[in-house]
Amino acid sequence: MTIDAVNAGKRATITDVARAAGVSRATVSRVMNGISTVDASIAERVLATASELEYAPSGTARSLSLGVTQTVAMMVPDLGNPMFQEILKGFHHAAGADGYRVLVSDSQEVVADEVAIARDARRRCDAVVLCAPRSSGEALVELLRTVQPAVVINRSTQGGVAPAVTIDYAAGIRSLVDHLVALGHRRLAYLEGPPQSASNVVRMETLEKTKQERDDLEIHWVPCGSTLVDGYRAWPDVQSTGATAVIAFNDLVALGFLGRLNEESIAVPADLSVAGFDDIPFSRFSSPPLTTVTIDQVRIGEVAWQKLRAAIDRGEEPSETRFRPDLVVRASTGPAR
């Protein structure tokens, strides 16, 4: 086939280049992928032919031939949560700077779907990040062993199976309790997060331990969830506890709860103090602005990428980086009534 014949037709293929240059398809593939085992004169002929035919190699075919996609995946339990959006932002920017694309999967808080989603993502990508997975400890370890290279965010892994970026939730929740106790509150209500959330378990264990350490402190557990609607619906159960202050699982729950309190004409913080967790962007603009604990979520995403890139490139030994939240006092908490 002549070059003029190809140019007169449709877009050139690798087969067209091979025929016009008088070489095999494999040789064209090696040249286009920059593999140096091809004789220099042949490589020059192939490149000249490809240029004349205006041949553009398929990114998918190139990925298959090299065994890499320059794409990584992140799985989150709820993409509607601004905290995960901020983490993803940091991860995406850092990965993009290194020439990687990021695919995102949302498990929608369905634990049973996590394994299938993660494994499918890993088959399509070079590596995977599990952000706040809800699976049990044993299931998570087993999953991580099958999707390497991988990084996990918001969870510690037994035996260092994979690199991890974690948050000191115990320190964060204790700082909120200490703040409320200093304001004179002795009857607190905790709006629980999803039962399968490891961070919720840590919060509850820390609150129980704090309660045992103080004879004058009451803590009431209120089953709730992780969304605005969950917080909005929690008011009747909180009201029955007689609590003077509420700690929500996260800021979304706290904001939903504040919306309901406004409808019920409950003054915050004069009648009831409210605190959240995560310091999502909306929290400082609520009415009143929300007391919470802040975490550099964008930086968490950046660190997760650094660990994943090291695992991809060098297979480094897993390590854990832990972030400690800081208390942010705003107008939603005040002295006990």
Tab-separated table of C-alpha atoms in Angstrom:
chain	number	residue	atom	x	y	z
A	1	MET	CA	0.000	0.000	0.000
A	2	THR	CA	1.397	3.450	-0.927
A	3	ILE	CA	1.376	6.474	1.307
A	4	ASP	CA	-0.793	8.359	-1.203
A	5	ALA	CA	-3.329	5.532	-1.066
A	6	VAL	CA	-3.524	5.761	2.705
A	7	ASN	CA	-3.796	9.545	2.692
A	8	ALA	CA	-6.710	9.282	0.290
A	9	GLY	CA	-8.654	7.154	2.753
A	10	LYS	CA	-9.589	7.275	6.402
A	11	ARG	CA	-7.387	7.836	9.447
A	12	ALA	CA	-4.183	5.764	9.289
A	13	THR	CA	-3.810	2.722	11.528
A	14	ILE	CA	-0.769	0.934	12.909
A	15	THR	CA	-1.234	-1.647	10.149
A	16	ASP	CA	-1.038	1.096	7.506
A	17	VAL	CA	2.212	2.405	9.002
A	18	ALA	CA	3.708	-1.081	9.169
A	19	ARG	CA	2.884	-1.813	5.515
A	20	ALA	CA	4.118	1.536	4.236
A	21	ALA	CA	7.366	1.306	6.225
A	22	GLY	CA	7.910	-2.370	5.389
A	23	VAL	CA	8.056	-3.520	9.014
A	24	SER	CA	5.868	-5.471	11.421
A	25	ARG	CA	3.130	-4.022	13.608
A	26	ALA	CA	5.211	-4.964	16.652
A	27	THR	CA	8.116	-2.878	15.365
A	28	VAL	CA	5.856	0.127	14.855
A	29	SER	CA	4.484	-0.330	18.383
A	30	ARG	CA	7.967	-0.467	19.882
A	31	VAL	CA	9.081	2.638	18.016
A	32	MET	CA	5.974	4.645	18.919
A	33	ASN	CA	6.333	3.613	22.570
A	34	GLY	CA	9.942	4.764	22.629
A	35	ILE	CA	11.445	1.330	23.201
A	36	SER	CA	15.126	1.509	22.205
A	37	THR	CA	15.638	-2.062	20.952
A	38	VAL	CA	14.739	-1.116	17.351
A	39	ASP	CA	17.589	-0.348	14.926
A	40	ALA	CA	18.017	3.432	14.613
A	41	SER	CA	17.612	3.500	10.816
A	42	ILE	CA	14.415	1.439	11.011
A	43	ALA	CA	13.041	3.598	13.819
A	44	GLU	CA	13.751	6.702	11.774
A	45	ARG	CA	11.891	5.223	8.789
A	46	VAL	CA	8.912	4.262	10.947
A	47	LEU	CA	8.688	7.717	12.509
A	48	ALA	CA	8.954	9.406	9.135
A	49	THR	CA	6.209	7.173	7.745
A	50	ALA	CA	3.984	7.761	10.753
A	51	SER	CA	4.456	11.507	10.396
A	52	GLU	CA	3.643	11.464	6.683
A	53	LEU	CA	0.528	9.371	7.327
A	54	GLU	CA	-0.429	11.622	10.264
A	55	TYR	CA	-0.701	8.500	12.400
A	56	ALA	CA	-1.728	9.053	16.044
A	57	PRO	CA	-1.333	5.964	18.230
A	58	SER	CA	-4.300	4.909	20.340
A	59	GLY	CA	-3.846	5.774	24.006
A	60	THR	CA	-5.717	2.631	24.971
A	61	ALA	CA	-3.537	0.431	22.757
A	62	ARG	CA	-0.420	2.098	24.101
A	63	SER	CA	-1.541	1.467	27.662
A	64	LEU	CA	-2.153	-2.190	26.929
A	65	SER	CA	1.223	-2.631	25.273
A	66	LEU	CA	3.091	-0.986	28.144
A	67	GLY	CA	0.960	-2.474	30.924
A	68	VAL	CA	0.205	0.988	32.370
A	69	THR	CA	-2.665	3.432	31.972
A	70	GLN	CA	-1.360	6.561	33.740
A	71	THR	CA	-4.728	6.424	35.502
A	72	VAL	CA	-5.511	5.750	39.156
A	73	ALA	CA	-8.842	5.290	40.893
A	74	MET	CA	-10.286	6.615	44.137
A	75	MET	CA	-13.261	4.985	45.825
A	76	VAL	CA	-15.294	7.026	48.321
A	77	PRO	CA	-18.372	6.067	50.375
A	78	ASP	CA	-20.334	9.246	49.574
A	79	LEU	CA	-19.214	11.749	46.959
A	80	GLY	CA	-21.891	14.124	48.199
A	81	ASN	CA	-19.880	14.708	51.383
A	82	PRO	CA	-17.751	17.855	50.948
A	83	MET	CA	-14.990	16.319	53.067
A	84	PHE	CA	-14.378	13.623	50.475
A	85	GLN	CA	-14.617	16.232	47.717
A	86	GLU	CA	-11.813	18.237	49.334
A	87	ILE	CA	-9.624	15.149	49.740
A	88	LEU	CA	-10.268	14.275	46.107
A	89	LYS	CA	-9.345	17.817	45.074
A	90	GLY	CA	-5.931	17.543	46.728
A	91	PHE	CA	-5.354	14.065	45.324
A	92	HIS	CA	-6.457	15.044	41.816
A	93	HIS	CA	-4.219	18.105	41.661
A	94	ALA	CA	-1.169	16.214	42.925
A	95	ALA	CA	-1.728	13.257	40.591
A	96	GLY	CA	-2.395	15.570	37.639
A	97	ALA	CA	0.907	17.359	38.220
A	98	ASP	CA	2.617	13.979	37.745
A	99	GLY	CA	0.722	13.233	34.550
A	100	TYR	CA	-1.892	10.881	36.000
A	101	ARG	CA	-5.653	10.956	35.540
A	102	VAL	CA	-8.048	10.090	38.370
A	103	LEU	CA	-11.227	8.044	38.100
A	104	VAL	CA	-13.723	8.233	40.974
A	105	SER	CA	-16.126	5.564	42.200
A	106	ASP	CA	-18.863	6.144	44.791
A	107	SER	CA	-19.936	3.103	46.832
A	108	GLN	CA	-22.924	5.090	48.185
A	109	GLU	CA	-22.353	3.670	51.696
A	110	VAL	CA	-23.101	0.140	50.447
A	111	VAL	CA	-20.460	-2.009	52.145
A	112	ALA	CA	-21.281	-5.071	50.059
A	113	ASP	CA	-20.304	-3.218	46.866
A	114	GLU	CA	-16.868	-2.041	47.983
A	115	VAL	CA	-14.885	-5.153	47.051
A	116	ALA	CA	-16.338	-5.399	43.547
A	117	ILE	CA	-15.924	-1.672	42.901
A	118	ALA	CA	-12.302	-1.621	44.085
A	119	ARG	CA	-11.291	-4.714	42.132
A	120	ASP	CA	-12.968	-3.505	38.971
A	121	ALA	CA	-11.257	-0.115	39.317
A	122	ARG	CA	-7.884	-1.785	39.830
A	123	ARG	CA	-8.287	-3.849	36.651
A	124	ARG	CA	-8.761	-0.622	34.694
A	125	CYS	CA	-6.130	1.498	36.461
A	126	ASP	CA	-2.527	1.356	37.674
A	127	ALA	CA	-3.435	1.697	41.342
A	128	VAL	CA	-6.336	2.459	43.668
A	129	VAL	CA	-7.068	4.597	46.724
A	130	LEU	CA	-9.747	3.535	49.184
A	131	CYS	CA	-11.049	6.646	50.942
A	132	ALA	CA	-12.840	5.867	54.219
A	133	PRO	CA	-13.849	2.325	53.235
A	134	ARG	CA	-16.666	0.896	55.366
A	135	SER	CA	-15.614	-2.769	55.159
A	136	SER	CA	-14.602	-4.641	58.318
A	137	GLY	CA	-10.927	-4.807	59.271
A	138	GLU	CA	-10.424	-8.348	57.982
A	139	ALA	CA	-12.282	-7.692	54.727
A	140	LEU	CA	-10.295	-4.503	54.139
A	141	VAL	CA	-6.946	-6.239	54.641
A	142	GLU	CA	-7.924	-9.029	52.263
A	143	LEU	CA	-9.089	-6.510	49.660
A	144	LEU	CA	-5.900	-4.450	49.902
A	145	ARG	CA	-3.811	-7.553	49.298
A	146	THR	CA	-5.579	-8.122	45.977
A	147	VAL	CA	-5.518	-4.564	44.581
A	148	GLN	CA	-1.914	-3.480	45.158
A	149	PRO	CA	-0.532	-0.924	44.677
A	150	ALA	CA	-3.075	0.767	46.906
A	151	VAL	CA	-3.393	3.406	49.607
A	152	VAL	CA	-6.123	3.680	52.221
A	153	ILE	CA	-7.385	6.980	53.685
A	154	ASN	CA	-9.156	7.295	57.011
A	155	ARG	CA	-8.368	3.758	58.116
A	156	SER	CA	-5.405	2.035	59.740
A	157	THR	CA	-4.503	-1.363	58.320
A	158	GLN	CA	-3.392	-4.337	60.350
A	159	GLY	CA	0.201	-5.371	59.797
A	160	GLY	CA	0.954	-2.510	57.415
A	161	VAL	CA	-0.651	-4.148	54.395
A	162	ALA	CA	-0.801	-0.830	52.531
A	163	PRO	CA	0.245	2.799	53.041
A	164	ALA	CA	-2.321	4.752	55.056
A	165	VAL	CA	-3.290	8.360	55.722
A	166	THR	CA	-5.292	8.617	58.925
A	167	ILE	CA	-6.924	11.210	61.160
A	168	ASP	CA	-6.686	11.276	64.951
A	169	TYR	CA	-10.427	11.203	65.555
A	170	ALA	CA	-9.964	10.449	69.243
A	171	ALA	CA	-8.058	13.690	69.768
A	172	GLY	CA	-10.630	15.624	67.750
A	173	ILE	CA	-13.672	14.369	69.620
A	174	ARG	CA	-11.966	14.833	72.994
A	175	SER	CA	-11.185	18.461	72.155
A	176	LEU	CA	-14.887	19.061	71.468
A	177	VAL	CA	-15.915	17.473	74.766
A	178	ASP	CA	-13.318	19.479	76.699
A	179	HIS	CA	-14.581	22.669	75.057
A	180	LEU	CA	-18.195	21.966	75.967
A	181	VAL	CA	-17.346	20.895	79.520
A	182	ALA	CA	-15.400	24.137	79.983
A	183	LEU	CA	-18.598	25.975	79.019
A	184	GLY	CA	-20.479	24.189	81.819
A	185	HIS	CA	-22.208	21.460	79.791
A	186	ARG	CA	-22.635	18.162	81.619
A	187	ARG	CA	-25.379	16.515	79.553
A	188	LEU	CA	-24.308	15.872	75.961
A	189	ALA	CA	-25.923	14.077	73.038
A	190	TYR	CA	-23.895	12.442	70.282
A	191	LEU	CA	-25.504	12.082	66.860
A	192	GLU	CA	-24.019	8.786	65.727
A	193	GLY	CA	-22.647	8.241	62.231
A	194	PRO	CA	-23.098	5.149	60.046
A	195	PRO	CA	-22.555	1.995	62.163
A	196	GLN	CA	-20.084	0.636	59.585
A	197	SER	CA	-17.920	3.777	59.743
A	198	ALA	CA	-14.620	3.086	61.523
A	199	SER	CA	-14.278	6.770	62.405
A	200	ASN	CA	-17.699	6.682	64.073
A	201	VAL	CA	-16.559	3.712	66.166
A	202	VAL	CA	-13.492	5.653	67.303
A	203	ARG	CA	-15.632	8.658	68.213
A	204	MET	CA	-18.024	6.523	70.266
A	205	GLU	CA	-15.227	4.659	72.046
A	206	THR	CA	-13.558	7.951	72.927
A	207	LEU	CA	-16.808	9.425	74.221
A	208	GLU	CA	-17.478	6.322	76.328
A	209	LYS	CA	-13.983	6.482	77.808
A	210	THR	CA	-14.376	10.195	78.539
A	211	LYS	CA	-17.723	9.525	80.210
A	212	GLN	CA	-16.152	6.884	82.454
A	213	GLU	CA	-13.433	9.317	83.479
A	214	ARG	CA	-15.940	11.966	84.623
A	215	ASP	CA	-18.667	11.082	87.102
A	216	ASP	CA	-20.511	14.333	86.416
A	217	LEU	CA	-20.780	13.849	82.644
A	218	GLU	CA	-23.771	12.327	80.832
A	219	ILE	CA	-23.543	11.328	77.189
A	220	HIS	CA	-26.631	10.164	75.314
A	221	TRP	CA	-26.303	8.178	72.088
A	222	VAL	CA	-28.679	9.156	69.292
A	223	PRO	CA	-28.658	6.940	66.175
A	224	CYS	CA	-28.448	9.249	63.196
A	225	GLY	CA	-26.304	8.963	60.028
A	226	SER	CA	-24.017	11.112	57.904
A	227	THR	CA	-26.245	13.422	55.828
A	228	LEU	CA	-28.088	16.711	56.156
A	229	VAL	CA	-31.420	14.898	56.219
A	230	ASP	CA	-30.214	12.580	58.996
A	231	GLY	CA	-29.337	15.601	61.122
A	232	TYR	CA	-32.638	17.306	60.374
A	233	ARG	CA	-34.597	14.266	61.533
A	234	ALA	CA	-32.675	13.842	64.792
A	235	TRP	CA	-34.325	16.657	66.758
A	236	PRO	CA	-37.144	14.669	68.476
A	237	ASP	CA	-34.660	12.087	69.797
A	238	VAL	CA	-32.262	14.781	70.995
A	239	GLN	CA	-35.082	16.689	72.660
A	240	SER	CA	-36.013	13.647	74.734
A	241	THR	CA	-32.486	13.439	76.209
A	242	GLY	CA	-32.586	16.887	77.788
A	243	ALA	CA	-29.056	17.544	76.525
A	244	THR	CA	-27.681	21.066	76.644
A	245	ALA	CA	-25.103	20.416	73.906
A	246	VAL	CA	-24.917	18.194	70.827
A	247	ILE	CA	-21.887	16.765	69.037
A	248	ALA	CA	-22.685	15.603	65.514
A	249	PHE	CA	-20.856	12.863	63.616
A	250	ASN	CA	-19.885	15.383	60.972
A	251	ASP	CA	-20.637	18.905	59.825
A	252	LEU	CA	-23.319	17.813	57.371
A	253	VAL	CA	-25.321	16.258	60.196
A	254	ALA	CA	-24.758	19.335	62.362
A	255	LEU	CA	-25.935	21.682	59.588
A	256	GLY	CA	-29.079	19.642	58.993
A	257	PHE	CA	-29.727	19.680	62.734
A	258	LEU	CA	-29.259	23.469	62.877
A	259	GLY	CA	-31.830	23.851	60.119
A	260	ARG	CA	-34.384	21.904	62.150
A	261	LEU	CA	-33.615	23.864	65.322
A	262	ASN	CA	-34.297	27.085	63.427
A	263	GLU	CA	-37.705	25.757	62.373
A	264	GLU	CA	-38.444	24.757	65.974
A	265	SER	CA	-37.413	28.226	67.252
A	266	ILE	CA	-34.640	26.719	69.367
A	267	ALA	CA	-32.009	29.377	69.980
A	268	VAL	CA	-28.403	28.311	69.314
A	269	PRO	CA	-26.394	28.453	71.490
A	270	ALA	CA	-28.641	30.049	74.140
A	271	ASP	CA	-30.952	27.006	74.350
A	272	LEU	CA	-28.707	24.355	72.843
A	273	SER	CA	-25.052	24.268	71.765
A	274	VAL	CA	-24.148	22.382	68.584
A	275	ALA	CA	-20.754	21.176	67.345
A	276	GLY	CA	-19.745	19.320	64.196
A	277	PHE	CA	-16.658	17.584	62.851
A	278	ASP	CA	-14.534	18.093	59.673
A	279	ASP	CA	-14.846	21.868	59.075
A	280	ILE	CA	-16.303	21.573	55.584
A	281	PRO	CA	-16.452	24.882	53.632
A	282	PHE	CA	-20.126	25.522	54.486
A	283	SER	CA	-19.554	25.388	58.254
A	284	ARG	CA	-18.240	28.899	58.729
A	285	PHE	CA	-21.177	30.315	56.766
A	286	SER	CA	-23.995	28.596	58.660
A	287	SER	CA	-26.279	30.509	61.019
A	288	PRO	CA	-24.771	30.607	63.519
A	289	PRO	CA	-21.276	29.642	62.291
A	290	LEU	CA	-20.514	26.090	63.389
A	291	THR	CA	-18.019	25.066	66.060
A	292	THR	CA	-16.119	22.072	64.720
A	293	VAL	CA	-12.676	20.542	64.355
A	294	THR	CA	-10.650	21.339	61.270
A	295	ILE	CA	-8.524	19.020	59.180
A	296	ASP	CA	-6.450	19.940	56.131
A	297	GLN	CA	-8.429	17.733	53.782
A	298	VAL	CA	-6.684	18.918	50.612
A	299	ARG	CA	-3.329	18.087	52.166
A	300	ILE	CA	-4.607	14.616	53.069
A	301	GLY	CA	-5.287	14.035	49.380
A	302	GLU	CA	-1.835	15.292	48.418
A	303	VAL	CA	-0.106	13.016	50.916
A	304	ALA	CA	-2.193	10.066	49.737
A	305	TRP	CA	-0.937	10.667	46.199
A	306	GLN	CA	2.686	10.891	47.361
A	307	LYS	CA	2.347	7.523	49.049
A	308	LEU	CA	0.593	5.968	46.063
A	309	ARG	CA	3.185	7.286	43.595
A	310	ALA	CA	5.970	5.834	45.742
A	311	ALA	CA	4.163	2.489	45.803
A	312	ILE	CA	3.704	2.547	42.020
A	313	ASP	CA	7.262	3.585	41.183
A	314	ARG	CA	9.340	2.001	43.907
A	315	GLY	CA	7.181	-0.439	45.817
A	316	GLU	CA	8.162	1.245	49.084
A	317	GLU	CA	7.282	-0.310	52.425
A	318	PRO	CA	3.866	0.827	53.700
A	319	SER	CA	3.849	3.664	56.218
A	320	GLU	CA	1.157	5.650	57.993
A	321	THR	CA	0.812	9.427	58.188
A	322	ARG	CA	-1.599	10.717	60.827
A	323	PHE	CA	-3.247	14.142	60.837
A	324	ARG	CA	-4.379	15.723	64.110
A	325	PRO	CA	-7.512	17.912	63.959
A	326	ASP	CA	-7.623	21.357	65.563
A	327	LEU	CA	-10.594	22.805	67.458
A	328	VAL	CA	-12.335	25.748	65.747
A	329	VAL	CA	-14.654	27.615	68.123
A	330	ARG	CA	-17.442	29.553	66.467
A	331	ALA	CA	-20.813	30.934	67.534
A	332	SER	CA	-22.825	27.692	67.679
A	333	THR	CA	-21.495	26.805	71.146
A	334	GLY	CA	-21.858	28.828	74.337
A	335	PRO	CA	-22.358	28.514	78.102
A	336	ALA	CA	-24.817	25.900	79.336
A	337	ARG	CA	-28.258	27.281	80.036
